[in-house]
MMTF fields as JSON, N, C-alpha, C and O atoms, coordinates in Angstrom:
{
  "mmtfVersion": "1.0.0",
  "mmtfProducer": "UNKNOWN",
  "numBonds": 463,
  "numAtoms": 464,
  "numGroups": 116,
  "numChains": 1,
  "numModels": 1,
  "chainsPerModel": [1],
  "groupsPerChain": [116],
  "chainIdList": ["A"],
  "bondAtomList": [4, 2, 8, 6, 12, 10, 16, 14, 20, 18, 24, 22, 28, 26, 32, 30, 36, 34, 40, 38, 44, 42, 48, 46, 52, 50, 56, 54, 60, 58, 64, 62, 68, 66, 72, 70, 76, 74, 80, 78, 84, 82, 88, 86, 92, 90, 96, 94, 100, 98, 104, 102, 108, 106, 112, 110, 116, 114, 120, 118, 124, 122, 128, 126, 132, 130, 136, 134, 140, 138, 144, 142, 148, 146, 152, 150, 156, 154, 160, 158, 164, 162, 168, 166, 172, 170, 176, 174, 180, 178, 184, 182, 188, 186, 192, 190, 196, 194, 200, 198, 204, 202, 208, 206, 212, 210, 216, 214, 220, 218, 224, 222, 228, 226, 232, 230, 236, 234, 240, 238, 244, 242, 248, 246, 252, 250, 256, 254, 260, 258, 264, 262, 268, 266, 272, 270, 276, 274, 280, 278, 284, 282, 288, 286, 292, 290, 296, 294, 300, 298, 304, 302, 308, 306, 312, 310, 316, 314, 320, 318, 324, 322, 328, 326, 332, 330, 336, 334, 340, 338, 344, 342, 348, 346, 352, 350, 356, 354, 360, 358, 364, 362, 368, 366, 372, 370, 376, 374, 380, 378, 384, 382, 388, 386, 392, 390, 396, 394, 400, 398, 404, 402, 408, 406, 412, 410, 416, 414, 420, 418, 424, 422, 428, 426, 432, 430, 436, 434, 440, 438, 444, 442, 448, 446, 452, 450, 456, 454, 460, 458],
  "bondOrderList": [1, 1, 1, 1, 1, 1, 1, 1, 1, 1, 1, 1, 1, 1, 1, 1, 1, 1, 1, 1, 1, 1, 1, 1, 1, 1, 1, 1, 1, 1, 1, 1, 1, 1, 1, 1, 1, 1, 1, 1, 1, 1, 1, 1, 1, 1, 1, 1, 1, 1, 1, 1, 1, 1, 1, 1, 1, 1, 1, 1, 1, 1, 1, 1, 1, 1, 1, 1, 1, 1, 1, 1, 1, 1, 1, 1, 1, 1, 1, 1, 1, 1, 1, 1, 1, 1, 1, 1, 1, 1, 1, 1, 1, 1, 1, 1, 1, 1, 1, 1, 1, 1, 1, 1, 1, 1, 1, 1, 1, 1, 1, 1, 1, 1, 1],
  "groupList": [{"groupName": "UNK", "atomNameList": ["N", "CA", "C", "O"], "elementList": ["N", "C", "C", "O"], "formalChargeList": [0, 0, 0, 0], "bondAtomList": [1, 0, 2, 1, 3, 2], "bondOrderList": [1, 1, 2], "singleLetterCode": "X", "chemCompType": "L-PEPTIDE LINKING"}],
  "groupTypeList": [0, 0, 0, 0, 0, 0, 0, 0, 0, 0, 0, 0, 0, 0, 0, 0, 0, 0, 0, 0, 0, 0, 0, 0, 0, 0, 0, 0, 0, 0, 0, 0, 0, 0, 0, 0, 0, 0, 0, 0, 0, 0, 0, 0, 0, 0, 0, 0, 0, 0, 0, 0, 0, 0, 0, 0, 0, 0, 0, 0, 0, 0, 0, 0, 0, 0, 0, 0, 0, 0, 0, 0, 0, 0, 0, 0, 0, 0, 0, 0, 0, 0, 0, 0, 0, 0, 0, 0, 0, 0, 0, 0, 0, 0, 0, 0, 0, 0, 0, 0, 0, 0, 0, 0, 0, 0, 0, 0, 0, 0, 0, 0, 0, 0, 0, 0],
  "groupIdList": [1, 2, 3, 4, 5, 6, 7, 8, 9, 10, 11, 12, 13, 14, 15, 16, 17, 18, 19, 20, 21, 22, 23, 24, 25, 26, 27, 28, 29, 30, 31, 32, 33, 34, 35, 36, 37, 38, 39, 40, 41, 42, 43, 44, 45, 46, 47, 48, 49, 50, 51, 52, 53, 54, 55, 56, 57, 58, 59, 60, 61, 62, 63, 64, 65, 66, 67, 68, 69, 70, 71, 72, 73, 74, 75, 76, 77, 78, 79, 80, 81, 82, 83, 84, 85, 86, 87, 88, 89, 90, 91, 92, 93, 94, 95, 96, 97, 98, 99, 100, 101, 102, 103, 104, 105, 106, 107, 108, 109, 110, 111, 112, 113, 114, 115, 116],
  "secStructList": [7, 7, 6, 2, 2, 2, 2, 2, 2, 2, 2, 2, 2, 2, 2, 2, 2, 2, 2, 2, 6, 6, 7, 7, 7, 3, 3, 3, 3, 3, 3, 7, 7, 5, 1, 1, 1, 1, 7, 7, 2, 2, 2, 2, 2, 2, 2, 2, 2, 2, 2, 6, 1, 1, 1, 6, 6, 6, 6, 7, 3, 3, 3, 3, 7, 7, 5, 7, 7, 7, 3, 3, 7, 1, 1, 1, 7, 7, 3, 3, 7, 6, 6, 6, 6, 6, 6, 1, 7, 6, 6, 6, 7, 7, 7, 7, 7, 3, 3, 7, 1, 1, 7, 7, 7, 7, 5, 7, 7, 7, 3, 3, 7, 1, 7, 7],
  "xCoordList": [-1.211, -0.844, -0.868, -1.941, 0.287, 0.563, 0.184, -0.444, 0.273, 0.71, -0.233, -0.017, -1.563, -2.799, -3.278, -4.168, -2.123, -2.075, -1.456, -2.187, 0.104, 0.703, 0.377, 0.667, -0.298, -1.029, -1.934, -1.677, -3.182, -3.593, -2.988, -3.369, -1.766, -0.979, -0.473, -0.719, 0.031, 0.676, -0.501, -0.054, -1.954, -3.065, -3.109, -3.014, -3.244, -3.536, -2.662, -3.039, -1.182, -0.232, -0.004, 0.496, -0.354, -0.069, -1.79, -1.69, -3.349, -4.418, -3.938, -4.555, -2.918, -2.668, -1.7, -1.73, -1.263, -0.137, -0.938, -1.672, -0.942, -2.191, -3.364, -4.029, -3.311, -4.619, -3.487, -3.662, -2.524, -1.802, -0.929, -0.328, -0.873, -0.429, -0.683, 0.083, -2.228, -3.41, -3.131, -3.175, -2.822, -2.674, -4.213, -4.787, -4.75, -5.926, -5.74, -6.637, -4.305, -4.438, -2.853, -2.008, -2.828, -1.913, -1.785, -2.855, -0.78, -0.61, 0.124, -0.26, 0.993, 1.93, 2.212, 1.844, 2.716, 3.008, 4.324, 4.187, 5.69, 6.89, 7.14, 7.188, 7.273, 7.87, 9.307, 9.901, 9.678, 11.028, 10.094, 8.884, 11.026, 10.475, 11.812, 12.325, 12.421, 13.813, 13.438, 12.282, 14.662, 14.207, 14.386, 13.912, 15.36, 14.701, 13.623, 13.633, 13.045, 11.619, 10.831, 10.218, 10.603, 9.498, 7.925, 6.923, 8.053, 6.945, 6.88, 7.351, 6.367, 6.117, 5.261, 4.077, 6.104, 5.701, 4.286, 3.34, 4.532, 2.98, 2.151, 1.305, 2.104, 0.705, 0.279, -0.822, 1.347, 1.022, 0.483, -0.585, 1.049, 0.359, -1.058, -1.967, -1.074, -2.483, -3.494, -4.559, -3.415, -4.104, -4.147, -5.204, -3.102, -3.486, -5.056, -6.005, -4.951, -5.949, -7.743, -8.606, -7.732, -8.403, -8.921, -9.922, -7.597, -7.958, -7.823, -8.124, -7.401, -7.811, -9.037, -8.87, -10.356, -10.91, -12.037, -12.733, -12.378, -13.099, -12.791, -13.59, -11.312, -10.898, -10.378, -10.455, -9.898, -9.28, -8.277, -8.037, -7.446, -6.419, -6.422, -5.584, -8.087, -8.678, -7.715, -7.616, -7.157, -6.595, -4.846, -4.012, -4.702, -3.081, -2.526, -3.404, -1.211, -0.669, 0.669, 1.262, 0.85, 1.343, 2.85, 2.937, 4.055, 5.446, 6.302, 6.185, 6.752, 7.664, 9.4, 9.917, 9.741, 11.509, 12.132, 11.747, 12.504, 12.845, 14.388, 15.116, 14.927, 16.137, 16.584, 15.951, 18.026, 18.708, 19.087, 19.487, 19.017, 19.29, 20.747, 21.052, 21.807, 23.285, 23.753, 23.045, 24.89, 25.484, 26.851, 27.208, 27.988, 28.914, 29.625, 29.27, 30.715, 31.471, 32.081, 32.871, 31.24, 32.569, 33.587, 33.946, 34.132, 35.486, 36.618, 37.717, 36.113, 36.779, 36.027, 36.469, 35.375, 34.668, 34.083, 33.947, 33.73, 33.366, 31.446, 30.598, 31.218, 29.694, 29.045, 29.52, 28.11, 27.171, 25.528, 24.977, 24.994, 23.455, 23.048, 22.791, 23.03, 22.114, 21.26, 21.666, 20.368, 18.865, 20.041, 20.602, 20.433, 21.283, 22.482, 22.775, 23.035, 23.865, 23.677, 24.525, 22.127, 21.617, 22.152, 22.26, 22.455, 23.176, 24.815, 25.653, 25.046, 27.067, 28.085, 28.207, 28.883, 29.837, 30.627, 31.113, 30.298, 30.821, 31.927, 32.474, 32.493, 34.031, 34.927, 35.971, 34.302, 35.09, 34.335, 35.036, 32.716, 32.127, 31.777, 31.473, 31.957, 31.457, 29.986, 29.408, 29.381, 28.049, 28.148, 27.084, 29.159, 29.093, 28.925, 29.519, 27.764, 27.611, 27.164, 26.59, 27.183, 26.058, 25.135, 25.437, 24.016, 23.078, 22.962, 22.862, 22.897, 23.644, 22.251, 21.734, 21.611, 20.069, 19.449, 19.822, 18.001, 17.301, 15.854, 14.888, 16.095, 15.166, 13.914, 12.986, 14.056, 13.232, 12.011, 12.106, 10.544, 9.56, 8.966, 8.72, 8.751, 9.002, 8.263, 8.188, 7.407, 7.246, 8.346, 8.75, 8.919, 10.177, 9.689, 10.126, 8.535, 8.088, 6.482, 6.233, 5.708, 4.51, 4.966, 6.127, 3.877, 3.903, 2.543, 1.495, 2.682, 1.822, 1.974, 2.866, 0.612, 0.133, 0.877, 0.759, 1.848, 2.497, 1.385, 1.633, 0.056, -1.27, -1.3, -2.456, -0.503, -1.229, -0.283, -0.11],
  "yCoordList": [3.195, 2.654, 1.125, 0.527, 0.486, -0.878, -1.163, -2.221, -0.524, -1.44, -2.695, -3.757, -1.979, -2.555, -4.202, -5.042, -3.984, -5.501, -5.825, -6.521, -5.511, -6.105, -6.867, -8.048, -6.014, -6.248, -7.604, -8.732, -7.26, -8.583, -9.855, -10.831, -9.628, -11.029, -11.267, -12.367, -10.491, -11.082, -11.719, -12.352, -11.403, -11.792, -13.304, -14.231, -13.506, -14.368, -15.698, -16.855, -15.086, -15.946, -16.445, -17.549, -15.667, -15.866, -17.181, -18.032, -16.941, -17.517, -18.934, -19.866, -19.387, -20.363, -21.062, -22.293, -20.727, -20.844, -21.268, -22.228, -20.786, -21.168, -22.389, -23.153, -22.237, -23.751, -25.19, -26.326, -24.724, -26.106, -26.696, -27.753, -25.5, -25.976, -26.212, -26.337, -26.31, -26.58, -25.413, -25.785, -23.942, -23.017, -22.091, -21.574, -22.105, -21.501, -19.74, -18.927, -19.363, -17.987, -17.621, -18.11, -16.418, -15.49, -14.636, -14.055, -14.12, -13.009, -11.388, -10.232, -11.782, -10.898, -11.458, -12.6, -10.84, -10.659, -9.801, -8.616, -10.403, -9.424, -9.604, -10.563, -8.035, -8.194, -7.331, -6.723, -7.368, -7.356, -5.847, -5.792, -4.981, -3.298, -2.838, -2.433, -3.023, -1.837, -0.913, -0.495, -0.314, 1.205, 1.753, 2.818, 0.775, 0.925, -0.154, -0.529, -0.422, -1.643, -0.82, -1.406, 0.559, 1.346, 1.21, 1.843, 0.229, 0.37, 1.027, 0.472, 2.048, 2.842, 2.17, 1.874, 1.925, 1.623, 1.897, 1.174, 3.449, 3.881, 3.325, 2.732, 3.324, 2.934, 1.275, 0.835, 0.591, -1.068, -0.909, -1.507, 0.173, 0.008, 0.613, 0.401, 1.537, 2.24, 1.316, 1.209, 0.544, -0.61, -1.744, -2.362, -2.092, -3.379, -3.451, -3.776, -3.055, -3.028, -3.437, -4.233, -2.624, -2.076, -3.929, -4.637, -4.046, -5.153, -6.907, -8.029, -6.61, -8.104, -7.693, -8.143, -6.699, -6.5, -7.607, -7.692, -8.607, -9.052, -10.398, -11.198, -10.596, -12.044, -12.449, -11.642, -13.656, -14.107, -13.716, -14.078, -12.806, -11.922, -10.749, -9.958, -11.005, -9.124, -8.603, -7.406, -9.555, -9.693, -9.378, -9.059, -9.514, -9.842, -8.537, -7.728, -8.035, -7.389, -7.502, -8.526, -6.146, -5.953, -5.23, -4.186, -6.237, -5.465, -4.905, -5.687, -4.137, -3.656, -3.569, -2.785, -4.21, -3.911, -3.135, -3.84, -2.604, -1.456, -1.981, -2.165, -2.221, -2.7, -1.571, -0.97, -1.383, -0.181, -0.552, -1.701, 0.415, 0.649, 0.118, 0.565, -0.658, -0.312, -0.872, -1.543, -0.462, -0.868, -0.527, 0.394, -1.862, -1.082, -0.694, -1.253, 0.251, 0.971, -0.392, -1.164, -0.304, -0.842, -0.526, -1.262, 0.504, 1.552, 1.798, 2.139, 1.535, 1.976, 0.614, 0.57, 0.04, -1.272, -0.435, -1.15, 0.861, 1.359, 0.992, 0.969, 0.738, 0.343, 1.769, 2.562, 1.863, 2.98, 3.038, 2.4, 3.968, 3.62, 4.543, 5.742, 3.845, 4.283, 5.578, 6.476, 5.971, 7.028, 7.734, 8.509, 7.466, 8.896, 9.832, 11.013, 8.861, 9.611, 9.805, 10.018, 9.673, 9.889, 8.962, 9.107, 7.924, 6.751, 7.045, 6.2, 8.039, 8.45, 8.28, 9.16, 7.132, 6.738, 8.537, 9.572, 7.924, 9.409, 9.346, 10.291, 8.195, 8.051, 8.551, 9.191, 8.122, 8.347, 8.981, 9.27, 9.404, 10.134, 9.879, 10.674, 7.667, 6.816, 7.026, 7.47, 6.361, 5.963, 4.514, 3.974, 3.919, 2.114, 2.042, 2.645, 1.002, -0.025, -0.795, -0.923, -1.836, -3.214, -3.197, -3.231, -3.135, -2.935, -3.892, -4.784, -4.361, -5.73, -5.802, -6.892, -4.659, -4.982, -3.471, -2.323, -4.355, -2.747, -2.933, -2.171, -4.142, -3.85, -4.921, -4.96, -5.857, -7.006, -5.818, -4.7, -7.141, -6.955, -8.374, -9.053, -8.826, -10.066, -10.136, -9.127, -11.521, -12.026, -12.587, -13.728, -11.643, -12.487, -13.576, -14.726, -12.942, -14.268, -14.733, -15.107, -14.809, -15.336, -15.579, -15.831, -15.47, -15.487, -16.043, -15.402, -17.697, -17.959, -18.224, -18.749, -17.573, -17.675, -19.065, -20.098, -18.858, -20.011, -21.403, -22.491, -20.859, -21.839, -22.438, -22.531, -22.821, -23.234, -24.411, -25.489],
  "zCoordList": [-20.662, -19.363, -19.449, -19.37, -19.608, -19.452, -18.518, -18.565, -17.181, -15.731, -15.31, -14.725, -15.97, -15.866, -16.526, -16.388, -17.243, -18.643, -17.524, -16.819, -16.825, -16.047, -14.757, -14.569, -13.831, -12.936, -13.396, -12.975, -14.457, -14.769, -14.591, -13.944, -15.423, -15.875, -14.123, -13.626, -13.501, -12.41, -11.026, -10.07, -11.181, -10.763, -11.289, -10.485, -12.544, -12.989, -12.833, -12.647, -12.988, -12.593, -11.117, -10.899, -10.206, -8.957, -8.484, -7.6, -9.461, -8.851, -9.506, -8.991, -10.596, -11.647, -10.58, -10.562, -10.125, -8.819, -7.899, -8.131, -6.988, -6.002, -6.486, -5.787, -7.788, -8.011, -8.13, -7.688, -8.759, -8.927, -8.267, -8.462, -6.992, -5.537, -4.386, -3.43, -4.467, -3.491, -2.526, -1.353, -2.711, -1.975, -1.94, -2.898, -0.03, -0.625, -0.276, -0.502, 0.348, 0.499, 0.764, 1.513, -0.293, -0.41, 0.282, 0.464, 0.931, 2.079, 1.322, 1.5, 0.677, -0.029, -1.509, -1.785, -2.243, -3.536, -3.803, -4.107, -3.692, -3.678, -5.389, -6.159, -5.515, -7.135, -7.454, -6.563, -8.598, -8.45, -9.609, -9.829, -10.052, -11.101, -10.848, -9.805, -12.366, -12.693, -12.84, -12.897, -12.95, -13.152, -14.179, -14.576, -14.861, -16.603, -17.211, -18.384, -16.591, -17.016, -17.737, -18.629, -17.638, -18.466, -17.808, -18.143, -16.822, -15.817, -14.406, -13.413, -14.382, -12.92, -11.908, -12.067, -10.675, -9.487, -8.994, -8.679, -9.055, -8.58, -9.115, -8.445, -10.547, -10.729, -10.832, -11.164, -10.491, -9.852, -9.012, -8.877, -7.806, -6.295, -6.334, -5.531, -7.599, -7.367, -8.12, -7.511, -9.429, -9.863, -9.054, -8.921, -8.489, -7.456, -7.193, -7.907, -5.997, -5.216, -6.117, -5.745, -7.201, -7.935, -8.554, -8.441, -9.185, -10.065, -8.968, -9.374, -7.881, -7.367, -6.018, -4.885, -6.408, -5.227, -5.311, -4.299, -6.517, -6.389, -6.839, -7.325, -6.586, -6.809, -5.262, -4.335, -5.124, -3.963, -3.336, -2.184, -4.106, -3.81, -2.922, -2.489, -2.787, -2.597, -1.041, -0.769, -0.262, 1.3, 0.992, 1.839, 0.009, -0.105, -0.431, -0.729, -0.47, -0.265, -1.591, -1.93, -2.119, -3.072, -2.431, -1.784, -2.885, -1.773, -3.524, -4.467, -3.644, -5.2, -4.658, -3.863, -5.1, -4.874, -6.172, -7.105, -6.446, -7.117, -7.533, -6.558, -8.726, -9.014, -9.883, -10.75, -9.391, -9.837, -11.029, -11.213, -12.093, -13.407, -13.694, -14.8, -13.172, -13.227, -14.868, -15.618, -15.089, -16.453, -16.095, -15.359, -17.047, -16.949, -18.016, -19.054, -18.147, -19.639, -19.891, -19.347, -21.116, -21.887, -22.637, -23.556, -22.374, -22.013, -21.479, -21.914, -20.288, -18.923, -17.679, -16.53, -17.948, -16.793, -15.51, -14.517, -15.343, -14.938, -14.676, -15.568, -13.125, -13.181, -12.739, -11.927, -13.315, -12.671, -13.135, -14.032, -12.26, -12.437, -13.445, -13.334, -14.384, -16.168, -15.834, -16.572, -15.118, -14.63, -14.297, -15.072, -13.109, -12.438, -13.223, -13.042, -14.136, -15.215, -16.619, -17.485, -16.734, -18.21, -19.345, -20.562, -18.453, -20.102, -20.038, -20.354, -19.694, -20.046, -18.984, -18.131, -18.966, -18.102, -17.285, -17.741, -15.816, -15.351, -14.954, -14.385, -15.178, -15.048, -16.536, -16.411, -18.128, -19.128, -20.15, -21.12, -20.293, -20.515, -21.899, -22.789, -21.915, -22.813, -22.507, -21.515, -24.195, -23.687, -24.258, -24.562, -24.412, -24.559, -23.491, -22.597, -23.383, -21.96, -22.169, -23.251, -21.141, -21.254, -19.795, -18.602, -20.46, -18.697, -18.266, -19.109, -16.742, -15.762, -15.269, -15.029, -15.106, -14.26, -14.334, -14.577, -13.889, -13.861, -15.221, -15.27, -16.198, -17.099, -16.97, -17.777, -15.719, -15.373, -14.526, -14.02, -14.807, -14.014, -13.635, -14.633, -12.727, -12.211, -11.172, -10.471, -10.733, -9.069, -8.525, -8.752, -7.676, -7.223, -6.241, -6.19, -5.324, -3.855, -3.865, -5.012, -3.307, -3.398, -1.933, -1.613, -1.053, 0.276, 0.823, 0.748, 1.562, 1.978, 3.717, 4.383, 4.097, 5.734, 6.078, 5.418, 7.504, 8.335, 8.074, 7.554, 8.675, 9.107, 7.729, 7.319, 6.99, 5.383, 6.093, 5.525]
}
């Protein structure tokens, strides 16, 4: 289970953030998780909690945006979502593609309280 290395790093990155921007509190944490990233959602949301309960984070809030797998043939230019058709263009029943998105895991926002 990676998620847990992950989670770390995105703790760490977000308290490294907050020190070198005189920020003293985080509200949310929006992250970006393809759906070919090889990292499962659930278990970010279920480690969260876990791993910032005794840092400054412990208040903040973990948001996941979920980015669709898409690719398109390079065949036919046909786009479609990689998971839902097992890798094989369902227009020409290629499996050349080039994947466009879907393999990032990322902080897309950092969200600080209006009152800051």
């Amino acid at each position: 289970m990676h998620e847990i290395g992950i989670v770390k790093a995105v703790v760490k990155t977000v308290l490294d953030f907050a020190a070198d921007n005189g920020v003293e509190t985080v509200s949310e944490i929006v992250m970006s998780v393809g759906e070919l990233s090889l990292v499962v959602p659930d278990y970010l949301e279920k480690l969260y909690p876990v791993v910032v309960k005794d840092t400054p984070l412990k208040d903040t809030r973990l948001l996941l945006e979920i980015v669709p797998g898409l690719a398109e043939c390079e065949d036919c230019d046909a786009i479609f979502n990689v998971a839902a058709c097992e890798g094989i263009c369902p227009d020409c029943g290629s499996q050349n593609k080039q994947v466009l998105s879907g393999t990032e895991c990322t902080i897309k926002e950092i969200h600080i309280p209006e009152s800051q």
